[in-house]
CSV table of C-alpha atoms and ligand atoms in Angstrom, one decimal:
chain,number,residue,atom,x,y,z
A,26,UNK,CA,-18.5,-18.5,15.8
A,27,UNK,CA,-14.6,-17.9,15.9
A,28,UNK,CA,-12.9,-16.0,12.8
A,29,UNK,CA,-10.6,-18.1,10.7
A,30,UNK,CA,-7.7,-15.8,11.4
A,31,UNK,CA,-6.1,-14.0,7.9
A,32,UNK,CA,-2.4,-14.6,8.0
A,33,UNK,CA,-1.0,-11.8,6.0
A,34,UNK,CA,2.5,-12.7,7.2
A,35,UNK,CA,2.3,-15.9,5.2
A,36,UNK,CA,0.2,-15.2,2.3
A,37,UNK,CA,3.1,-11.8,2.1
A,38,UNK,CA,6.0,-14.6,2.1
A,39,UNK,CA,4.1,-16.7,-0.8
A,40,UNK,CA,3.9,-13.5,-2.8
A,41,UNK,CA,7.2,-12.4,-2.3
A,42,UNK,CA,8.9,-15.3,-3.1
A,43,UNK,CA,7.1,-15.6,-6.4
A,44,UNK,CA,8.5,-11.8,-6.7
A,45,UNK,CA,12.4,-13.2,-5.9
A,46,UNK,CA,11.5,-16.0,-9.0
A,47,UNK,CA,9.7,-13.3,-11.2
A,48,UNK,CA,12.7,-10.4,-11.3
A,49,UNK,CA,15.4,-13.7,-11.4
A,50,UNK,CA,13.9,-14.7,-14.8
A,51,UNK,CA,13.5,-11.3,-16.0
A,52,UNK,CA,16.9,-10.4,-15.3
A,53,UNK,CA,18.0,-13.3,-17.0
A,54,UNK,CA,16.1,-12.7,-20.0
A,55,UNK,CA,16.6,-8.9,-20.2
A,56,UNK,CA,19.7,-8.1,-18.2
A,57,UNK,CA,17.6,-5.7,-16.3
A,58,UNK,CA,17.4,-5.8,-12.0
A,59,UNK,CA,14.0,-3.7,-11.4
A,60,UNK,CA,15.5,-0.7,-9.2
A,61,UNK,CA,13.6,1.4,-6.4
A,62,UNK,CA,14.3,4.8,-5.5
A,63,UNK,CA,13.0,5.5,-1.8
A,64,UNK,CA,13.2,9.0,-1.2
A,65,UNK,CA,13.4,9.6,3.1
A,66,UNK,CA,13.2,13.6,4.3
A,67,UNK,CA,14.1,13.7,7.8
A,68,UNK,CA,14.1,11.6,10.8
A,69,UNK,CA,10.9,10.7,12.1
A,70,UNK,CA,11.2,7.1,12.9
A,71,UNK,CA,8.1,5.4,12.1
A,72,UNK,CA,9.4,6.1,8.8
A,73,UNK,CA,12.7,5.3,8.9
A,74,UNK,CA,11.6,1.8,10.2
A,75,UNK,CA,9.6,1.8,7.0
A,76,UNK,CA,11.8,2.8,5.3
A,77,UNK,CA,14.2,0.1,6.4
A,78,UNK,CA,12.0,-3.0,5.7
A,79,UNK,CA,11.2,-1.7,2.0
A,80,UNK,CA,14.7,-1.7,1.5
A,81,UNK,CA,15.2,-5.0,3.2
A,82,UNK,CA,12.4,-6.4,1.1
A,83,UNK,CA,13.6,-5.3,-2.1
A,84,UNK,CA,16.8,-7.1,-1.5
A,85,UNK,CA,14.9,-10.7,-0.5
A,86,UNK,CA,13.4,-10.5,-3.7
A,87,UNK,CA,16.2,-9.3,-6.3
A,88,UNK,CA,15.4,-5.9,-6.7
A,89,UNK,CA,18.1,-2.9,-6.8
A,90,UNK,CA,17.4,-0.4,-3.9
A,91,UNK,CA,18.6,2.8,-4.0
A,92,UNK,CA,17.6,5.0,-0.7
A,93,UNK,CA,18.4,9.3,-0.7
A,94,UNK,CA,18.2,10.6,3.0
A,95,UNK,CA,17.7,13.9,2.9
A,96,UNK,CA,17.9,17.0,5.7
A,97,UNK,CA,14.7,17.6,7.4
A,98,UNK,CA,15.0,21.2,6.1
A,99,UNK,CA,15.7,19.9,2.5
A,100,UNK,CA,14.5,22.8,-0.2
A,101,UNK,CA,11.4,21.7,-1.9
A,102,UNK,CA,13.5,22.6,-5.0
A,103,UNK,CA,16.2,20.0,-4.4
A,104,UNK,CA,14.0,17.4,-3.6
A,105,UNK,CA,12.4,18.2,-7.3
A,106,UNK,CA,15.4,18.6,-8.7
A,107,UNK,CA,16.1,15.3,-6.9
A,108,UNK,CA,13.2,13.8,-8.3
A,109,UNK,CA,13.6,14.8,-12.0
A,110,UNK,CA,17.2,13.3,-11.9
A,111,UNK,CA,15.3,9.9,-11.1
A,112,UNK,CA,12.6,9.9,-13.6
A,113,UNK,CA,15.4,10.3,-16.6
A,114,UNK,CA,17.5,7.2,-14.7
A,115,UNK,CA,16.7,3.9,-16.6
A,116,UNK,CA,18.0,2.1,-13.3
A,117,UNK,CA,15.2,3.4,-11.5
A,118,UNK,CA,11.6,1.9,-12.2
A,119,UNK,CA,10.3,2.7,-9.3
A,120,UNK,CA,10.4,6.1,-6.9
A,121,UNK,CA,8.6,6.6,-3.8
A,122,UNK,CA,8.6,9.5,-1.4
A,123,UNK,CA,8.0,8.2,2.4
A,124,UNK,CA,5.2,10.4,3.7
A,125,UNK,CA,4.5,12.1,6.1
A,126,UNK,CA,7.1,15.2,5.0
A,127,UNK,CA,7.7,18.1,6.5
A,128,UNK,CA,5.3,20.7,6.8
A,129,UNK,CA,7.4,23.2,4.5
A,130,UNK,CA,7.5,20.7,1.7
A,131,UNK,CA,4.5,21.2,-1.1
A,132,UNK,CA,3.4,17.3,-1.1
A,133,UNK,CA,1.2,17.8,-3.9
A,134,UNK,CA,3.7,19.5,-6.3
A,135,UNK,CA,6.2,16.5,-5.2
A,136,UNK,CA,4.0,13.7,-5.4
A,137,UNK,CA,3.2,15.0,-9.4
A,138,UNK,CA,6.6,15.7,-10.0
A,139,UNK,CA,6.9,11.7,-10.2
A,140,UNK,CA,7.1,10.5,-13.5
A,141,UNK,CA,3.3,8.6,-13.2
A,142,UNK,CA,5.6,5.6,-15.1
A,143,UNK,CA,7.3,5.1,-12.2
A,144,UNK,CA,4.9,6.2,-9.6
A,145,UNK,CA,4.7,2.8,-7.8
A,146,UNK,CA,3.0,4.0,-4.7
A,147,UNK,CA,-0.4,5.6,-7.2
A,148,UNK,CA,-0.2,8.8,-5.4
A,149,UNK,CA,0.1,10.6,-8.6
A,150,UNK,CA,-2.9,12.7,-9.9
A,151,UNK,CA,-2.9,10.4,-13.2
A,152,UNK,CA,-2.8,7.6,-11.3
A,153,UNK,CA,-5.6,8.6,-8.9
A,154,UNK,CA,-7.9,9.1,-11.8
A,155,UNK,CA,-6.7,6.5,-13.6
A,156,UNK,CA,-7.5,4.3,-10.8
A,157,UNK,CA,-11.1,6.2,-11.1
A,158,UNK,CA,-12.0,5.5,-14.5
A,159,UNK,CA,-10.8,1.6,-14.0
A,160,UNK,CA,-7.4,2.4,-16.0
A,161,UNK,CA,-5.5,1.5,-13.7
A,162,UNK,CA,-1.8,2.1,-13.4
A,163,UNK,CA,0.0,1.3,-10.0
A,164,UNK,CA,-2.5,0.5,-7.3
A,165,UNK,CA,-1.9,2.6,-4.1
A,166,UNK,CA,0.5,-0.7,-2.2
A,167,UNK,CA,-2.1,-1.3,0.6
A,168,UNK,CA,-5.3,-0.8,-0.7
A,169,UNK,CA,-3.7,-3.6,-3.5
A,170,UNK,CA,-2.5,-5.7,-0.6
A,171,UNK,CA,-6.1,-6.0,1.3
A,172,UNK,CA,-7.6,-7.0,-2.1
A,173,UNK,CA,-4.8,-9.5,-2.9
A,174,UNK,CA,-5.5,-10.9,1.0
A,175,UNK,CA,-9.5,-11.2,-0.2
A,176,UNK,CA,-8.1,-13.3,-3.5
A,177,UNK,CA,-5.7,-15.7,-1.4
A,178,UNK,CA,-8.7,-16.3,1.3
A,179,UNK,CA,-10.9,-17.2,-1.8
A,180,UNK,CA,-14.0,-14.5,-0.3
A,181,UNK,CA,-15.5,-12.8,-3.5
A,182,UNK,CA,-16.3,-9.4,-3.5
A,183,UNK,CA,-18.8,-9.3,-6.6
A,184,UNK,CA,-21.8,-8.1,-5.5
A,185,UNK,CA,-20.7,-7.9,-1.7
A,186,UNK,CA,-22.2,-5.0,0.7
A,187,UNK,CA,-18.4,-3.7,1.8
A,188,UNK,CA,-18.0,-0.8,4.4
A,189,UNK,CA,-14.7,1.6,4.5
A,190,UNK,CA,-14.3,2.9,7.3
A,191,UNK,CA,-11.8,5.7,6.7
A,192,UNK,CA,-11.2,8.4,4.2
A,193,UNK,CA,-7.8,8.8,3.4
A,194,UNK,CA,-5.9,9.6,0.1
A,195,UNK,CA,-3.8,6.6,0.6
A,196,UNK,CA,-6.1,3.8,1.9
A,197,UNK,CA,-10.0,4.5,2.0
A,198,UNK,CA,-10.7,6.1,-1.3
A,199,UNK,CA,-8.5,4.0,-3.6
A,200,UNK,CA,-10.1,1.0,-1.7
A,201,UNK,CA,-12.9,2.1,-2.0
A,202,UNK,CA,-12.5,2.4,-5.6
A,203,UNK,CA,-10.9,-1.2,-6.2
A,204,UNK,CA,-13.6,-2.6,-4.2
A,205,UNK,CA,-16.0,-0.9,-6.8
A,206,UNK,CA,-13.8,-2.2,-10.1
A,207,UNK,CA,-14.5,-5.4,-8.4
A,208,UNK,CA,-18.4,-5.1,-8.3
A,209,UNK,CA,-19.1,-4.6,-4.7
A,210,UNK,CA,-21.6,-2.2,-3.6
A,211,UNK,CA,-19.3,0.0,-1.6
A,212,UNK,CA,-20.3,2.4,1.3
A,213,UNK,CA,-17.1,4.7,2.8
A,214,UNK,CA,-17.5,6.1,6.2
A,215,UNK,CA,-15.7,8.7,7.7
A,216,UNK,CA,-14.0,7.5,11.4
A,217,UNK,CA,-16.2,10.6,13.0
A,218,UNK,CA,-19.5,9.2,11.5
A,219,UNK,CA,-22.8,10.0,13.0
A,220,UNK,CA,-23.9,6.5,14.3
A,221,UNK,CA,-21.1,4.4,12.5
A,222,UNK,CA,-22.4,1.3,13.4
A,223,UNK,CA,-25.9,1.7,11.2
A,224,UNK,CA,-23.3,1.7,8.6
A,225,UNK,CA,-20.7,-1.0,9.7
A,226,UNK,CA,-23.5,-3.7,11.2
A,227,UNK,CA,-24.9,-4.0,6.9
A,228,UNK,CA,-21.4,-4.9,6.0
A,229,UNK,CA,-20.2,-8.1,4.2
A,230,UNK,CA,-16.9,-7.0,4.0
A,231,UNK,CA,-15.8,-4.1,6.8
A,232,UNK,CA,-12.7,-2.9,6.2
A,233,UNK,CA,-11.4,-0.3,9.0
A,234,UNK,CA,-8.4,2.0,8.4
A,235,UNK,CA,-9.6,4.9,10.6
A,236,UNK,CA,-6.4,4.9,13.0
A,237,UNK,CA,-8.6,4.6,16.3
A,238,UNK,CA,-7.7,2.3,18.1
A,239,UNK,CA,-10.6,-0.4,19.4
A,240,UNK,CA,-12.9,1.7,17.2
A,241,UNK,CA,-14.7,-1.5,15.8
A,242,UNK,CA,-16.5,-3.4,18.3
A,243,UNK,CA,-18.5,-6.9,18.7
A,244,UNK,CA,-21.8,-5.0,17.9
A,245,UNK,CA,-20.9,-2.9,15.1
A,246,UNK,CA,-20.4,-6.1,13.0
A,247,UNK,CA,-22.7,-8.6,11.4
A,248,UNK,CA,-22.2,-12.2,12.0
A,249,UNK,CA,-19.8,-13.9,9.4
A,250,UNK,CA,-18.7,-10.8,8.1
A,251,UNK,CA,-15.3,-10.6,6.9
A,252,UNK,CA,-13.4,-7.7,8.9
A,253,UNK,CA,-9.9,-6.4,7.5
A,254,UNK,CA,-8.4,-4.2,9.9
A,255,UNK,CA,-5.7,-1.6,9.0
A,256,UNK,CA,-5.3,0.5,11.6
A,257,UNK,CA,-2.0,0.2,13.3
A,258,UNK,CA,-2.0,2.1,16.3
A,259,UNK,CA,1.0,2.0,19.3
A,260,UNK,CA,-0.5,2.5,22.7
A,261,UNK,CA,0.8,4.1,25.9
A,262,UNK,CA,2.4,0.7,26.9
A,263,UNK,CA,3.9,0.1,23.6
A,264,UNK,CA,1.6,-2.7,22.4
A,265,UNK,CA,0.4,-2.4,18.8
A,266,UNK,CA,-3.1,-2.7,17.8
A,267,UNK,CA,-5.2,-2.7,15.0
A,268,UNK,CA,-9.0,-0.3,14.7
A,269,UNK,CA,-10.9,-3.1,15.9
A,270,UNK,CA,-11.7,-5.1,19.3
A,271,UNK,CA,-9.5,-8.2,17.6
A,272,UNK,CA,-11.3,-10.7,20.7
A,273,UNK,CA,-14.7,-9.2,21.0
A,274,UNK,CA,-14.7,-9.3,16.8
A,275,UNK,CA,-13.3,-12.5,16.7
A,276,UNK,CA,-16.3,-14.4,17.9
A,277,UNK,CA,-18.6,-12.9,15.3
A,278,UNK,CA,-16.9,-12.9,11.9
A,279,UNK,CA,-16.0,-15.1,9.5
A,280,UNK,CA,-12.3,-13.9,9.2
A,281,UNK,CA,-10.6,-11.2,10.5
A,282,UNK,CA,-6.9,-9.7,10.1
A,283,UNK,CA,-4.4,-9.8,13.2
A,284,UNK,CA,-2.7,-6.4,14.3
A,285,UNK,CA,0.3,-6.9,13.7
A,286,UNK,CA,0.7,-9.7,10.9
A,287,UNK,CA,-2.3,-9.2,8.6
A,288,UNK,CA,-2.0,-6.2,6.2
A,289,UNK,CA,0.9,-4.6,7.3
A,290,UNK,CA,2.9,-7.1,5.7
A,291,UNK,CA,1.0,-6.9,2.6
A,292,UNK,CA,2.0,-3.2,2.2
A,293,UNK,CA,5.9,-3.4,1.7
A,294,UNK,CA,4.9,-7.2,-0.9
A,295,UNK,CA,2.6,-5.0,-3.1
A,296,UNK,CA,4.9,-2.3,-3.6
A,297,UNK,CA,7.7,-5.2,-4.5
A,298,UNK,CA,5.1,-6.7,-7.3
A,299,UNK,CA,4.7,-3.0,-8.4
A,300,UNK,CA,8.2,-2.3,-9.2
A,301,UNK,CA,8.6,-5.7,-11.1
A,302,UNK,CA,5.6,-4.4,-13.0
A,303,UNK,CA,7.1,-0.9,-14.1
A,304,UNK,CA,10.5,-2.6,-15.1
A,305,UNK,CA,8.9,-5.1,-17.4
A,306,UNK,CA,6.5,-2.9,-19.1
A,307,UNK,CA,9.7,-0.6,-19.4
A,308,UNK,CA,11.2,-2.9,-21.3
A,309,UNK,CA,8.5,-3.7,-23.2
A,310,UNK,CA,8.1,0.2,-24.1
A,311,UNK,CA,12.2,0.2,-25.0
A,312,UNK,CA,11.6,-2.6,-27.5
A,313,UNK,CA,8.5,-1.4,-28.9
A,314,UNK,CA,10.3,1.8,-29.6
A,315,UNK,CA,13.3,0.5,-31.1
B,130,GUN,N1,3.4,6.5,4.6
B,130,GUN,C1,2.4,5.7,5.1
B,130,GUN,N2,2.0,4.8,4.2
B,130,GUN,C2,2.7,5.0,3.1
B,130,GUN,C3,2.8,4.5,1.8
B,130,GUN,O1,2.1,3.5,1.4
B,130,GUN,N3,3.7,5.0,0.9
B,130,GUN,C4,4.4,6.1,1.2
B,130,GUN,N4,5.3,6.6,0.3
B,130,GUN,N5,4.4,6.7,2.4
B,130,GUN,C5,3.6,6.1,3.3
């Protein structure tokens, strides 16, 4: 068997072009241009290039961009301060802090300083549990993305064994979670578990965001499983790769996500369809109220 290779760069250009239609015909109905707040502390430069293609994107598709670079020393008061000035700014739908920060900065206090309105990335507490109790709110950008690349692929989840493979605030629990809205039986693994691949060899759907690279390999994975890798991990020579052995893997799934050019791309389009979002139902709340 050979996968059927996901392209994320294309489905991502299908989605983000309906975005460019979607805020044109808001705009002209409303007068509004959805605006994004992108909050950058410091100069690490993974995400600075981040950083740089959400502003990019945001321009392709119509949407206001408005980026604060702040010192790497920055107060954690000014950024709240910073942060309370854009929650009161009707410009600003959207506002999202670039993590990592700095190791002085409280994350936690900044992340629920974010009006949960206008929390587009779902870090927010509210959001969190709202994404718990099936409320949801925003959906964290890349968890959102991998389901959207499911939906576009035509794979169902309902009643699917899927595997996580990865932990983390931003990608393994909330997909987890999504996965579970969605009626799939979900199982979430922890990169250092005992004998990962009693887990991962059971999975329909494996989805890997551990940030190890070649963690997955050939024999970890049933055959025709669908394998969605979001690791993205630069080696010693430069060359990015994904959590799993893309060749080895390749000949036993059904489909499988390239490293670069399957959910990466899907990351940056999500948070685009999320800020839309929060401008139109903030002009639905303006007329409601008035
Ligand atoms: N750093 C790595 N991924 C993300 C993300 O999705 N959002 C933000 N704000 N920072 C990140």
């Amino acid at each position: 068997m050979t996968a059927r290779i996901i392209d994320g760069r294309a489905i991502a250009a299908v989605i983000r072009a309906e975005c460019a239609d979607r805020t044109r015909r808001f705009e002209e109905r409303t007068g509004i241009r959805p605006g994004l707040a992108v909050i950058l502390v410091g100069h690490d430069p993974a995400s600075a290039v981040y950083v740089r293609n959400k502003v990019r994107a945001c321009e392709a598709a119509g949407i206001h961009s408005f980026t604060h670079r702040l010192h790497e020393k920055v107060e954690n008061e000014e950024l709240l301060n910073l942060i309370t000035r854009l929650n009161a700014d009707p410009s600003v739908h959207g506002i999202l802090v670039q993590l990592p920060l700095p190791a002085h900065i409280d994350m936690a206090r900044i992340l629920e300083t974010i009006a949960p309105s206008k929390d587009v990335d779902g870090f927010h507490l509210y959001n969190v549990g709202a994404l718990v109790t099936g409320n949801t709110v925003f959906s964290p950008c890349t968890p959102y993305g991998v389901v959207k690349l499911l939906e576009h692929e035509g794979i169902p989840v309902e009643g699917q064994n899927v595997v996580v493979v990865g932990a983390s605030n931003i990608v393994g629990k909330p997909m987890a979670l999504m996965l579970m809205a969605r009626d799939a039986t979900v199982a979430i693994c922890h990169a250092k578990a005992r004998d990962l691949a009693q887990f991962t060899i059971g999975a329909d759907i494996l989805v890997v965001a551990a940030g190890v690279p070649g963690l997955i390999t050939a024999p970890m994975v049933k055959k025709g499983a669908v394998v969605i890798d979001v690791g993205i991990n630069r080696l010693e020579d430069g060359k990015i790769v994904g959590d799993v052995d893309f060749a080895g893997v390749s000949r036993r799934a059904s489909h499988i996500t390239p490293v670069p050019g399957g959910v990466g791309p899907m990351t940056v389009t999500m948070l685009l369809v999320n800020t839309i979002e929060s401008a139109e139902r903030f002009y639905a709340a303006q007329r409601t109220a008035s």
